[in-house]
């Protein structure tokens, strides 16, 4: 009897062990008798369309680089992956997917490898479906630590023009009600690949963790700034050829040359600051008088109106210069923070029928973003002064 009883106990223990080892997707697996979870499996998918051959890893230190000891896997059919991680890590750390040029295949275009490498990710705890849309949510949260995941998702959804309460964390592939989300993701993925390639071309290797993280935020800013144009193009994004045409148009409006090492370093510095507002946009000219390429009277006052306030400590006499046929024009400069207007009053009349160049340098907004020289402008003068009236005799 003791042998039978012993055998029954062994059988019961085996059954308990098997049941414990068969936890479902993303569920914790317990070792019988220990009372502590041994580990868990994160099962998910990666998509623009489903992406096969992408490298997925648990980013424990948040540097967006696969480091030694971090669990990783490669996506298979339908972009599926499984990661063996320690218990609770799925809720603590984000999952990052590396889309690799010449290796990863987008099932929207079977048999064709993606042309540019880029990265996708999702906030911690959101490993089940990773896409360009979840990536924007994650980077919005990185840029603005005070906002919630719900607020970040709402912001992305509204900027892209996705109506209703569609969750951007749901699988949109092959679902008609998510057609807009799928088309938006395809356009955004295309932008991510090209922009990352341009940044690497301009700034060099992105193997360093800080540069990698800064690049992700830089790409996010460029895409968020163009969300309105993306939303307008969604109805046309019904084929790979149409998407390529849309991408060409979008990229024509992005100054990729400024996505360089200098800007990348500014992003790295900003990430290390304790900021309450994320603003990496340069001050922009709202109004230039005389207008760029226009003509003006020889008694003109030169003004520039900006879209945001500037840090007045960055404003020097040399910040606003007007050059004419005889060189720099002497004058006085003032700034009105209410109207955000810089005003340059020449000491003497300008020379008629001449070209003048306005150069702005050194000024920056309240967040340290410098005014860009690409917004400098030229105008020409005319002679429109009436002669003094003749005295009456």
mmCIF file of C-alpha atoms in Angstrom:
data_model
loop_
_atom_site.group_PDB
_atom_site.id
_atom_site.type_symbol
_atom_site.label_atom_id
_atom_site.label_comp_id
_atom_site.label_asym_id
_atom_site.label_seq_id
_atom_site.Cartn_x
_atom_site.Cartn_y
_atom_site.Cartn_z
ATOM 1 C CA UNK A 1 0.000 0.000 0.000
ATOM 2 C CA UNK A 2 2.823 2.409 0.818
ATOM 3 C CA UNK A 3 4.260 1.940 -2.680
ATOM 4 C CA UNK A 4 0.872 2.706 -4.293
ATOM 5 C CA UNK A 5 0.410 5.735 -2.060
ATOM 6 C CA UNK A 6 3.919 6.958 -2.970
ATOM 7 C CA UNK A 7 3.204 6.511 -6.692
ATOM 8 C CA UNK A 8 -0.031 8.499 -6.358
ATOM 9 C CA UNK A 9 1.853 11.356 -4.687
ATOM 10 C CA UNK A 10 4.420 11.386 -7.471
ATOM 11 C CA UNK A 11 1.656 11.464 -10.097
ATOM 12 C CA UNK A 12 -0.097 14.368 -8.349
ATOM 13 C CA UNK A 13 3.143 16.338 -8.210
ATOM 14 C CA UNK A 14 3.773 15.726 -11.921
ATOM 15 C CA UNK A 15 0.265 16.909 -12.835
ATOM 16 C CA UNK A 16 0.690 20.068 -10.733
ATOM 17 C CA UNK A 17 4.041 20.762 -12.367
ATOM 18 C CA UNK A 18 2.661 20.335 -15.912
ATOM 19 C CA UNK A 19 -0.317 22.579 -15.195
ATOM 20 C CA UNK A 20 1.949 25.225 -13.722
ATOM 21 C CA UNK A 21 4.238 25.121 -16.740
ATOM 22 C CA UNK A 22 1.390 25.622 -19.181
ATOM 23 C CA UNK A 23 0.548 29.234 -18.339
ATOM 24 C CA UNK A 24 -1.087 31.156 -21.183
ATOM 25 C CA UNK A 25 0.418 34.013 -23.211
ATOM 26 C CA UNK A 26 1.981 36.605 -20.931
ATOM 27 C CA UNK A 27 0.952 34.729 -17.766
ATOM 28 C CA UNK A 28 3.297 34.075 -14.886
ATOM 29 C CA UNK A 29 4.558 30.525 -14.437
ATOM 30 C CA UNK A 30 4.867 29.238 -10.829
ATOM 31 C CA UNK A 31 7.119 26.500 -9.554
ATOM 32 C CA UNK A 32 5.075 24.172 -7.319
ATOM 33 C CA UNK A 33 5.788 24.577 -3.658
ATOM 34 C CA UNK A 34 7.987 27.695 -4.014
ATOM 35 C CA UNK A 35 5.177 30.264 -3.792
ATOM 36 C CA UNK A 36 7.166 32.563 -6.119
ATOM 37 C CA UNK A 37 6.744 33.015 -9.887
ATOM 38 C CA UNK A 38 9.683 31.624 -11.849
ATOM 39 C CA UNK A 39 9.123 33.504 -15.102
ATOM 40 C CA UNK A 40 6.727 34.452 -17.809
ATOM 41 C CA UNK A 41 6.399 34.416 -21.572
ATOM 42 C CA UNK A 42 5.468 37.565 -23.464
ATOM 43 C CA UNK A 43 3.644 36.675 -26.664
ATOM 44 C CA UNK A 44 2.941 39.426 -29.175
ATOM 45 C CA UNK A 45 3.017 40.654 -32.749
ATOM 46 C CA UNK A 46 4.917 43.355 -34.617
ATOM 47 C CA UNK A 47 3.366 45.166 -37.540
ATOM 48 C CA UNK A 48 3.315 47.901 -40.033
ATOM 49 C CA UNK A 49 1.873 45.117 -41.994
ATOM 50 C CA UNK A 50 2.960 42.008 -40.065
ATOM 51 C CA UNK A 51 6.757 42.097 -39.924
ATOM 52 C CA UNK A 52 8.684 38.832 -40.278
ATOM 53 C CA UNK A 53 12.362 38.645 -39.338
ATOM 54 C CA UNK A 54 12.363 41.593 -36.947
ATOM 55 C CA UNK A 55 14.487 41.363 -33.805
ATOM 56 C CA UNK A 56 12.458 41.906 -30.630
ATOM 57 C CA UNK A 57 13.938 42.426 -27.169
ATOM 58 C CA UNK A 58 13.028 43.532 -23.657
ATOM 59 C CA UNK A 59 14.688 46.914 -23.163
ATOM 60 C CA UNK A 60 15.553 46.762 -19.465
ATOM 61 C CA UNK A 61 17.674 49.931 -19.398
ATOM 62 C CA UNK A 62 15.615 51.986 -21.849
ATOM 63 C CA UNK A 63 18.475 52.690 -24.279
ATOM 64 C CA UNK A 64 16.747 51.042 -27.271
ATOM 65 C CA UNK A 65 19.812 48.818 -27.861
ATOM 66 C CA UNK A 66 19.899 45.050 -27.385
ATOM 67 C CA UNK A 67 22.381 44.628 -24.529
ATOM 68 C CA UNK A 68 23.969 41.470 -23.198
ATOM 69 C CA UNK A 69 21.552 39.555 -21.013
ATOM 70 C CA UNK A 70 18.386 41.153 -22.381
ATOM 71 C CA UNK A 71 15.936 38.514 -23.687
ATOM 72 C CA UNK A 72 15.319 38.642 -27.407
ATOM 73 C CA UNK A 73 13.617 36.733 -30.196
ATOM 74 C CA UNK A 74 12.919 36.999 -33.909
ATOM 75 C CA UNK A 75 9.430 37.444 -35.310
ATOM 76 C CA UNK A 76 7.917 34.712 -37.428
ATOM 77 C CA UNK A 77 4.776 34.426 -39.521
ATOM 78 C CA UNK A 78 2.197 37.152 -38.842
ATOM 79 C CA UNK A 79 4.877 39.047 -36.928
ATOM 80 C CA UNK A 80 4.549 36.756 -33.915
ATOM 81 C CA UNK A 81 7.206 36.510 -31.226
ATOM 82 C CA UNK A 82 7.692 35.033 -27.752
ATOM 83 C CA UNK A 83 10.039 36.392 -25.098
ATOM 84 C CA UNK A 84 11.023 34.452 -21.983
ATOM 85 C CA UNK A 85 11.402 37.032 -19.221
ATOM 86 C CA UNK A 86 11.462 37.168 -15.442
ATOM 87 C CA UNK A 87 8.147 37.524 -13.690
ATOM 88 C CA UNK A 88 6.711 41.035 -13.806
ATOM 89 C CA UNK A 89 9.249 42.400 -16.298
ATOM 90 C CA UNK A 90 6.625 42.822 -19.008
ATOM 91 C CA UNK A 91 4.941 45.497 -16.906
ATOM 92 C CA UNK A 92 8.206 47.179 -15.974
ATOM 93 C CA UNK A 93 10.081 47.480 -19.271
ATOM 94 C CA UNK A 94 9.166 48.275 -22.878
ATOM 95 C CA UNK A 95 9.588 45.824 -25.730
ATOM 96 C CA UNK A 96 11.539 47.138 -28.725
ATOM 97 C CA UNK A 97 11.440 45.715 -32.262
ATOM 98 C CA UNK A 98 14.325 46.322 -34.656
ATOM 99 C CA UNK A 99 13.208 46.335 -38.292
ATOM 100 C CA UNK A 100 16.280 45.380 -40.298
ATOM 101 C CA UNK A 101 16.826 46.479 -43.892
ATOM 102 C CA UNK A 102 17.402 43.549 -46.243
ATOM 103 C CA UNK A 103 16.244 41.028 -43.645
ATOM 104 C CA UNK A 104 12.791 41.933 -42.315
ATOM 105 C CA UNK A 105 9.814 41.282 -44.595
ATOM 106 C CA UNK A 106 6.573 43.240 -44.433
ATOM 107 C CA UNK A 107 3.717 40.821 -45.182
ATOM 108 C CA UNK A 108 1.850 43.707 -46.841
ATOM 109 C CA UNK A 109 4.450 43.153 -49.591
ATOM 110 C CA UNK A 110 5.208 39.407 -49.531
ATOM 111 C CA UNK A 111 8.734 38.390 -50.443
ATOM 112 C CA UNK A 112 10.047 41.948 -50.394
ATOM 113 C CA UNK A 113 12.510 43.058 -47.719
ATOM 114 C CA UNK A 114 12.152 46.476 -46.140
ATOM 115 C CA UNK A 115 14.528 49.046 -47.613
ATOM 116 C CA UNK A 116 15.440 51.037 -44.478
ATOM 117 C CA UNK A 117 16.048 49.988 -40.892
ATOM 118 C CA UNK A 118 14.001 51.547 -38.105
ATOM 119 C CA UNK A 119 12.688 50.762 -34.628
ATOM 120 C CA UNK A 120 9.243 50.158 -33.208
ATOM 121 C CA UNK A 121 8.293 50.020 -29.540
ATOM 122 C CA UNK A 122 5.411 50.261 -27.112
ATOM 123 C CA UNK A 123 5.001 51.465 -23.527
ATOM 124 C CA UNK A 124 5.795 49.003 -20.743
ATOM 125 C CA UNK A 125 2.990 46.477 -20.367
ATOM 126 C CA UNK A 126 1.878 46.849 -24.008
ATOM 127 C CA UNK A 127 3.848 44.065 -25.662
ATOM 128 C CA UNK A 128 0.934 42.260 -27.377
ATOM 129 C CA UNK A 129 0.877 44.492 -30.462
ATOM 130 C CA UNK A 130 3.773 46.774 -31.442
ATOM 131 C CA UNK A 131 3.405 49.165 -34.374
ATOM 132 C CA UNK A 132 4.328 52.657 -35.615
ATOM 133 C CA UNK A 133 1.268 53.962 -33.735
ATOM 134 C CA UNK A 134 2.304 52.436 -30.387
ATOM 135 C CA UNK A 135 5.774 53.854 -31.047
ATOM 136 C CA UNK A 136 4.404 57.394 -31.274
ATOM 137 C CA UNK A 137 2.514 56.874 -28.020
ATOM 138 C CA UNK A 138 5.681 55.648 -26.298
ATOM 139 C CA UNK A 139 7.807 58.567 -27.529
ATOM 140 C CA UNK A 140 5.114 61.082 -26.556
ATOM 141 C CA UNK A 141 5.300 59.671 -23.022
ATOM 142 C CA UNK A 142 9.114 59.859 -23.087
ATOM 143 C CA UNK A 143 9.005 63.504 -24.127
ATOM 144 C CA UNK A 144 6.308 64.403 -21.603
ATOM 145 C CA UNK A 145 6.729 62.253 -18.458
ATOM 146 C CA UNK A 146 3.781 63.982 -16.770
ATOM 147 C CA UNK A 147 1.199 62.747 -19.290
ATOM 148 C CA UNK A 148 -0.546 59.393 -18.983
ATOM 149 C CA UNK A 149 -0.667 56.644 -21.565
ATOM 150 C CA UNK A 150 -4.319 57.505 -22.213
ATOM 151 C CA UNK A 151 -3.476 61.156 -22.851
ATOM 152 C CA UNK A 152 -0.589 60.231 -25.148
ATOM 153 C CA UNK A 153 -2.808 57.859 -27.148
ATOM 154 C CA UNK A 154 -5.547 60.482 -27.429
ATOM 155 C CA UNK A 155 -3.025 63.040 -28.656
ATOM 156 C CA UNK A 156 -1.640 60.737 -31.358
ATOM 157 C CA UNK A 157 -5.112 59.634 -32.444
ATOM 158 C CA UNK A 158 -6.415 63.200 -32.777
ATOM 159 C CA UNK A 159 -3.319 64.467 -34.568
ATOM 160 C CA UNK A 160 -3.566 61.736 -37.204
ATOM 161 C CA UNK A 161 -7.310 62.242 -37.506
ATOM 162 C CA UNK A 162 -8.429 58.788 -36.353
ATOM 163 C CA UNK A 163 -12.035 59.246 -35.268
ATOM 164 C CA UNK A 164 -13.850 57.453 -32.485
ATOM 165 C CA UNK A 165 -12.447 55.413 -29.649
ATOM 166 C CA UNK A 166 -10.322 53.041 -31.732
ATOM 167 C CA UNK A 167 -7.520 51.691 -29.573
ATOM 168 C CA UNK A 168 -4.112 52.178 -31.142
ATOM 169 C CA UNK A 169 -2.890 49.140 -29.202
ATOM 170 C CA UNK A 170 -5.162 46.747 -31.105
ATOM 171 C CA UNK A 171 -4.178 44.706 -34.136
ATOM 172 C CA UNK A 172 -5.418 46.665 -37.143
ATOM 173 C CA UNK A 173 -4.234 44.300 -39.912
ATOM 174 C CA UNK A 174 -7.033 42.874 -42.043
ATOM 175 C CA UNK A 175 -9.808 44.656 -40.113
ATOM 176 C CA UNK A 176 -11.893 47.027 -42.208
ATOM 177 C CA UNK A 177 -12.900 49.173 -39.230
ATOM 178 C CA UNK A 178 -9.175 49.792 -38.588
ATOM 179 C CA UNK A 179 -8.335 50.598 -42.217
ATOM 180 C CA UNK A 180 -7.336 54.202 -41.482
ATOM 181 C CA UNK A 181 -5.052 53.081 -38.658
ATOM 182 C CA UNK A 182 -3.353 50.543 -40.938
ATOM 183 C CA UNK A 183 -2.817 53.114 -43.698
ATOM 184 C CA UNK A 184 -1.485 55.656 -41.204
ATOM 185 C CA UNK A 185 0.943 53.060 -39.818
ATOM 186 C CA UNK A 186 2.259 52.256 -43.304
ATOM 187 C CA UNK A 187 2.995 55.918 -44.016
ATOM 188 C CA UNK A 188 4.573 56.488 -40.603
ATOM 189 C CA UNK A 189 6.751 53.370 -40.934
ATOM 190 C CA UNK A 190 8.024 54.648 -44.276
ATOM 191 C CA UNK A 191 8.904 58.002 -42.715
ATOM 192 C CA UNK A 192 10.655 56.287 -39.802
ATOM 193 C CA UNK A 193 12.922 54.319 -42.127
ATOM 194 C CA UNK A 194 13.927 57.266 -44.314
ATOM 195 C CA UNK A 195 14.396 59.677 -41.400
ATOM 196 C CA UNK A 196 16.588 57.221 -39.469
ATOM 197 C CA UNK A 197 18.726 56.695 -42.576
ATOM 198 C CA UNK A 198 19.077 60.480 -43.030
ATOM 199 C CA UNK A 199 20.069 60.996 -39.402
ATOM 200 C CA UNK A 200 22.709 58.256 -39.638
ATOM 201 C CA UNK A 201 24.000 59.852 -42.844
ATOM 202 C CA UNK A 202 24.215 63.311 -41.251
ATOM 203 C CA UNK A 203 25.211 62.432 -37.684
ATOM 204 C CA UNK A 204 27.053 59.107 -37.936
ATOM 205 C CA UNK A 205 26.548 55.801 -36.143
ATOM 206 C CA UNK A 206 23.654 55.404 -33.700
ATOM 207 C CA UNK A 207 25.196 52.513 -31.748
ATOM 208 C CA UNK A 208 25.448 54.593 -28.581
ATOM 209 C CA UNK A 209 22.382 54.338 -26.321
ATOM 210 C CA UNK A 210 21.953 58.094 -25.834
ATOM 211 C CA UNK A 211 22.157 58.774 -29.560
ATOM 212 C CA UNK A 212 19.702 55.961 -30.251
ATOM 213 C CA UNK A 213 17.171 57.309 -27.769
ATOM 214 C CA UNK A 214 17.627 60.876 -29.022
ATOM 215 C CA UNK A 215 17.095 59.688 -32.603
ATOM 216 C CA UNK A 216 13.804 58.051 -31.643
ATOM 217 C CA UNK A 217 12.521 61.342 -30.202
ATOM 218 C CA UNK A 218 13.822 63.342 -33.152
ATOM 219 C CA UNK A 219 11.989 61.076 -35.598
ATOM 220 C CA UNK A 220 8.854 61.268 -33.457
ATOM 221 C CA UNK A 221 8.926 65.085 -33.505
ATOM 222 C CA UNK A 222 9.254 65.162 -37.285
ATOM 223 C CA UNK A 223 6.307 62.797 -37.704
ATOM 224 C CA UNK A 224 4.102 64.599 -35.177
ATOM 225 C CA UNK A 225 4.783 67.909 -36.933
ATOM 226 C CA UNK A 226 3.542 66.340 -40.178
ATOM 227 C CA UNK A 227 0.502 64.509 -38.774
ATOM 228 C CA UNK A 228 -1.872 66.949 -40.448
ATOM 229 C CA UNK A 229 -0.393 66.179 -43.851
ATOM 230 C CA UNK A 230 -0.476 62.448 -43.073
ATOM 231 C CA UNK A 231 -4.170 62.666 -42.135
ATOM 232 C CA UNK A 232 -4.971 64.395 -45.428
ATOM 233 C CA UNK A 233 -3.225 61.599 -47.372
ATOM 234 C CA UNK A 234 -4.907 58.611 -45.696
ATOM 235 C CA UNK A 235 -7.682 58.258 -48.264
ATOM 236 C CA UNK A 236 -5.086 57.940 -51.030
ATOM 237 C CA UNK A 237 -2.831 55.395 -49.284
ATOM 238 C CA UNK A 238 -4.475 52.357 -50.862
ATOM 239 C CA UNK A 239 -1.439 50.734 -52.504
ATOM 240 C CA UNK A 240 2.354 50.529 -52.129
ATOM 241 C CA UNK A 241 2.768 52.857 -55.124
ATOM 242 C CA UNK A 242 0.404 55.415 -53.595
ATOM 243 C CA UNK A 243 2.273 55.267 -50.289
ATOM 244 C CA UNK A 244 5.602 55.844 -52.044
ATOM 245 C CA UNK A 245 4.126 58.914 -53.734
ATOM 246 C CA UNK A 246 2.781 60.195 -50.408
ATOM 247 C CA UNK A 247 6.159 59.649 -48.721
ATOM 248 C CA UNK A 248 7.924 61.572 -51.475
ATOM 249 C CA UNK A 249 5.580 64.502 -50.945
ATOM 250 C CA UNK A 250 5.946 64.427 -47.168
ATOM 251 C CA UNK A 251 9.744 64.212 -47.268
ATOM 252 C CA UNK A 252 9.890 67.157 -49.671
ATOM 253 C CA UNK A 253 8.496 69.271 -46.844
ATOM 254 C CA UNK A 254 11.049 68.088 -44.239
ATOM 255 C CA UNK A 255 14.476 69.692 -44.065
ATOM 256 C CA UNK A 256 16.439 66.495 -43.514
ATOM 257 C CA UNK A 257 19.784 68.350 -43.644
ATOM 258 C CA UNK A 258 19.067 69.886 -40.233
ATOM 259 C CA UNK A 259 18.706 66.392 -38.723
ATOM 260 C CA UNK A 260 22.413 66.425 -37.976
ATOM 261 C CA UNK A 261 24.891 65.877 -35.144
ATOM 262 C CA UNK A 262 24.287 69.367 -33.702
ATOM 263 C CA UNK A 263 20.542 68.804 -33.391
ATOM 264 C CA UNK A 264 21.107 65.258 -32.100
ATOM 265 C CA UNK A 265 23.320 66.625 -29.314
ATOM 266 C CA UNK A 266 20.633 69.145 -28.387
ATOM 267 C CA UNK A 267 18.164 66.274 -28.052
ATOM 268 C CA UNK A 268 20.589 64.374 -25.807
ATOM 269 C CA UNK A 269 21.008 67.431 -23.591
ATOM 270 C CA UNK A 270 17.259 68.050 -23.460
ATOM 271 C CA UNK A 271 16.590 64.448 -22.416
ATOM 272 C CA UNK A 272 18.885 64.951 -19.432
ATOM 273 C CA UNK A 273 17.082 68.122 -18.315
ATOM 274 C CA UNK A 274 14.235 68.152 -15.823
ATOM 275 C CA UNK A 275 11.753 69.680 -18.286
ATOM 276 C CA UNK A 276 8.029 70.190 -17.827
ATOM 277 C CA UNK A 277 7.393 71.130 -21.465
ATOM 278 C CA UNK A 278 8.881 69.338 -24.443
ATOM 279 C CA UNK A 279 9.724 71.844 -27.160
ATOM 280 C CA UNK A 280 12.437 71.200 -29.717
ATOM 281 C CA UNK A 281 10.914 73.351 -32.473
ATOM 282 C CA UNK A 282 12.863 76.387 -33.642
ATOM 283 C CA UNK A 283 11.103 79.776 -33.527
ATOM 284 C CA UNK A 284 9.421 80.420 -36.848
ATOM 285 C CA UNK A 285 8.810 83.628 -38.766
ATOM 286 C CA UNK A 286 5.135 84.540 -38.859
ATOM 287 C CA UNK A 287 5.590 87.811 -40.724
ATOM 288 C CA UNK A 288 8.533 89.550 -42.385
ATOM 289 C CA UNK A 289 8.406 93.215 -43.428
ATOM 290 C CA UNK A 290 9.413 94.164 -46.002
ATOM 291 C CA UNK A 291 8.257 90.762 -47.304
ATOM 292 C CA UNK A 292 10.760 88.238 -48.602
ATOM 293 C CA UNK A 293 11.421 88.918 -52.254
ATOM 294 C CA UNK A 294 9.244 92.025 -52.147
ATOM 295 C CA UNK A 295 9.944 95.698 -52.619
ATOM 296 C CA UNK A 296 9.850 98.494 -50.079
ATOM 297 C CA UNK A 297 10.263 102.201 -49.649
ATOM 298 C CA UNK A 298 13.646 103.655 -48.803
ATOM 299 C CA UNK A 299 12.257 104.803 -45.434
ATOM 300 C CA UNK A 300 11.158 101.296 -44.404
ATOM 301 C CA UNK A 301 11.433 99.869 -40.915
ATOM 302 C CA UNK A 302 12.452 96.185 -40.979
ATOM 303 C CA UNK A 303 10.408 93.894 -38.708
ATOM 304 C CA UNK A 304 10.165 90.197 -37.908
ATOM 305 C CA UNK A 305 7.205 88.662 -36.036
ATOM 306 C CA UNK A 306 7.776 85.225 -34.459
ATOM 307 C CA UNK A 307 5.419 82.413 -33.487
ATOM 308 C CA UNK A 308 6.747 82.259 -29.918
ATOM 309 C CA UNK A 309 8.537 84.386 -27.355
ATOM 310 C CA UNK A 310 12.322 84.545 -27.373
ATOM 311 C CA UNK A 311 14.742 84.599 -24.465
ATOM 312 C CA UNK A 312 15.704 88.264 -24.327
ATOM 313 C CA UNK A 313 19.154 87.445 -22.934
ATOM 314 C CA UNK A 314 19.947 85.933 -26.358
ATOM 315 C CA UNK A 315 19.116 89.218 -28.118
ATOM 316 C CA UNK A 316 22.193 91.300 -28.960
ATOM 317 C CA UNK A 317 22.736 94.263 -31.282
ATOM 318 C CA UNK A 318 24.386 91.876 -33.730
ATOM 319 C CA UNK A 319 21.404 89.482 -33.643
ATOM 320 C CA UNK A 320 19.503 91.433 -36.291
ATOM 321 C CA UNK A 321 21.577 92.780 -39.174
ATOM 322 C CA UNK A 322 20.602 94.370 -42.461
ATOM 323 C CA UNK A 323 23.151 94.409 -45.281
ATOM 324 C CA UNK A 324 22.919 96.680 -48.339
ATOM 325 C CA UNK A 325 25.114 97.700 -51.263
ATOM 326 C CA UNK A 326 27.444 99.591 -48.888
ATOM 327 C CA UNK A 327 27.603 96.841 -46.273
ATOM 328 C CA UNK A 328 25.941 96.708 -42.825
ATOM 329 C CA UNK A 329 23.184 99.231 -42.222
ATOM 330 C CA UNK A 330 23.409 101.198 -38.981
ATOM 331 C CA UNK A 331 20.249 101.315 -36.903
ATOM 332 C CA UNK A 332 18.542 100.521 -33.617
ATOM 333 C CA UNK A 333 16.903 97.250 -32.592
ATOM 334 C CA UNK A 334 14.001 96.671 -30.214
ATOM 335 C CA UNK A 335 11.827 93.726 -29.182
ATOM 336 C CA UNK A 336 8.187 93.663 -28.049
ATOM 337 C CA UNK A 337 7.437 90.417 -26.109
ATOM 338 C CA UNK A 338 3.683 91.009 -26.350
ATOM 339 C CA UNK A 339 3.572 91.053 -30.145
ATOM 340 C CA UNK A 340 6.752 88.889 -30.390
ATOM 341 C CA UNK A 341 8.107 91.401 -32.873
ATOM 342 C CA UNK A 342 11.675 92.453 -33.552
ATOM 343 C CA UNK A 343 11.977 95.936 -35.072
ATOM 344 C CA UNK A 344 15.041 97.404 -36.769
ATOM 345 C CA UNK A 345 14.960 101.156 -37.516
ATOM 346 C CA UNK A 346 17.729 102.301 -39.908
ATOM 347 C CA UNK A 347 19.552 105.493 -38.915
ATOM 348 C CA UNK A 348 19.223 106.815 -42.475
ATOM 349 C CA UNK A 349 17.160 106.246 -45.599
ATOM 350 C CA UNK A 350 17.982 103.084 -47.528
ATOM 351 C CA UNK A 351 19.490 103.294 -50.999
ATOM 352 C CA UNK A 352 16.913 103.222 -53.782
ATOM 353 C CA UNK A 353 16.822 100.409 -56.348
ATOM 354 C CA UNK A 354 19.042 98.172 -54.237
ATOM 355 C CA UNK A 355 18.868 94.689 -52.697
ATOM 356 C CA UNK A 356 19.042 94.232 -48.934
ATOM 357 C CA UNK A 357 19.704 91.048 -46.944
ATOM 358 C CA UNK A 358 18.288 90.504 -43.441
ATOM 359 C CA UNK A 359 20.317 88.125 -41.254
ATOM 360 C CA UNK A 360 19.101 86.883 -37.861
ATOM 361 C CA UNK A 361 21.536 85.014 -35.610
ATOM 362 C CA UNK A 362 22.031 84.039 -32.000
ATOM 363 C CA UNK A 363 18.450 84.374 -30.795
ATOM 364 C CA UNK A 364 16.622 81.427 -29.222
ATOM 365 C CA UNK A 365 13.245 80.689 -27.665
ATOM 366 C CA UNK A 366 12.622 80.153 -23.969
ATOM 367 C CA UNK A 367 13.600 76.468 -24.316
ATOM 368 C CA UNK A 368 16.930 77.176 -25.994
ATOM 369 C CA UNK A 369 15.885 76.378 -29.570
ATOM 370 C CA UNK A 370 17.780 78.720 -31.938
ATOM 371 C CA UNK A 371 16.219 80.663 -34.791
ATOM 372 C CA UNK A 372 17.385 79.040 -38.016
ATOM 373 C CA UNK A 373 19.291 80.969 -40.642
ATOM 374 C CA UNK A 374 17.202 79.367 -43.380
ATOM 375 C CA UNK A 375 14.520 81.918 -42.499
ATOM 376 C CA UNK A 376 16.715 84.920 -43.393
ATOM 377 C CA UNK A 377 15.352 86.936 -46.290
ATOM 378 C CA UNK A 378 15.999 89.573 -48.952
ATOM 379 C CA UNK A 379 14.030 92.553 -50.250
ATOM 380 C CA UNK A 380 14.684 95.362 -52.699
ATOM 381 C CA UNK A 381 14.008 99.077 -52.528
ATOM 382 C CA UNK A 382 12.205 101.506 -54.765
ATOM 383 C CA UNK A 383 12.193 105.294 -54.799
ATOM 384 C CA UNK A 384 8.740 106.530 -53.912
ATOM 385 C CA UNK A 385 9.481 109.733 -52.019
ATOM 386 C CA UNK A 386 7.663 112.855 -53.145
ATOM 387 C CA UNK A 387 9.766 116.040 -53.530
ATOM 388 C CA UNK A 388 9.032 118.807 -51.060
ATOM 389 C CA UNK A 389 6.329 121.232 -52.073
ATOM 390 C CA UNK A 390 7.488 124.465 -53.718
ATOM 391 C CA UNK A 391 6.934 127.562 -51.642
ATOM 392 C CA UNK A 392 4.202 129.932 -52.782
ATOM 393 C CA UNK A 393 5.352 133.306 -54.145
#
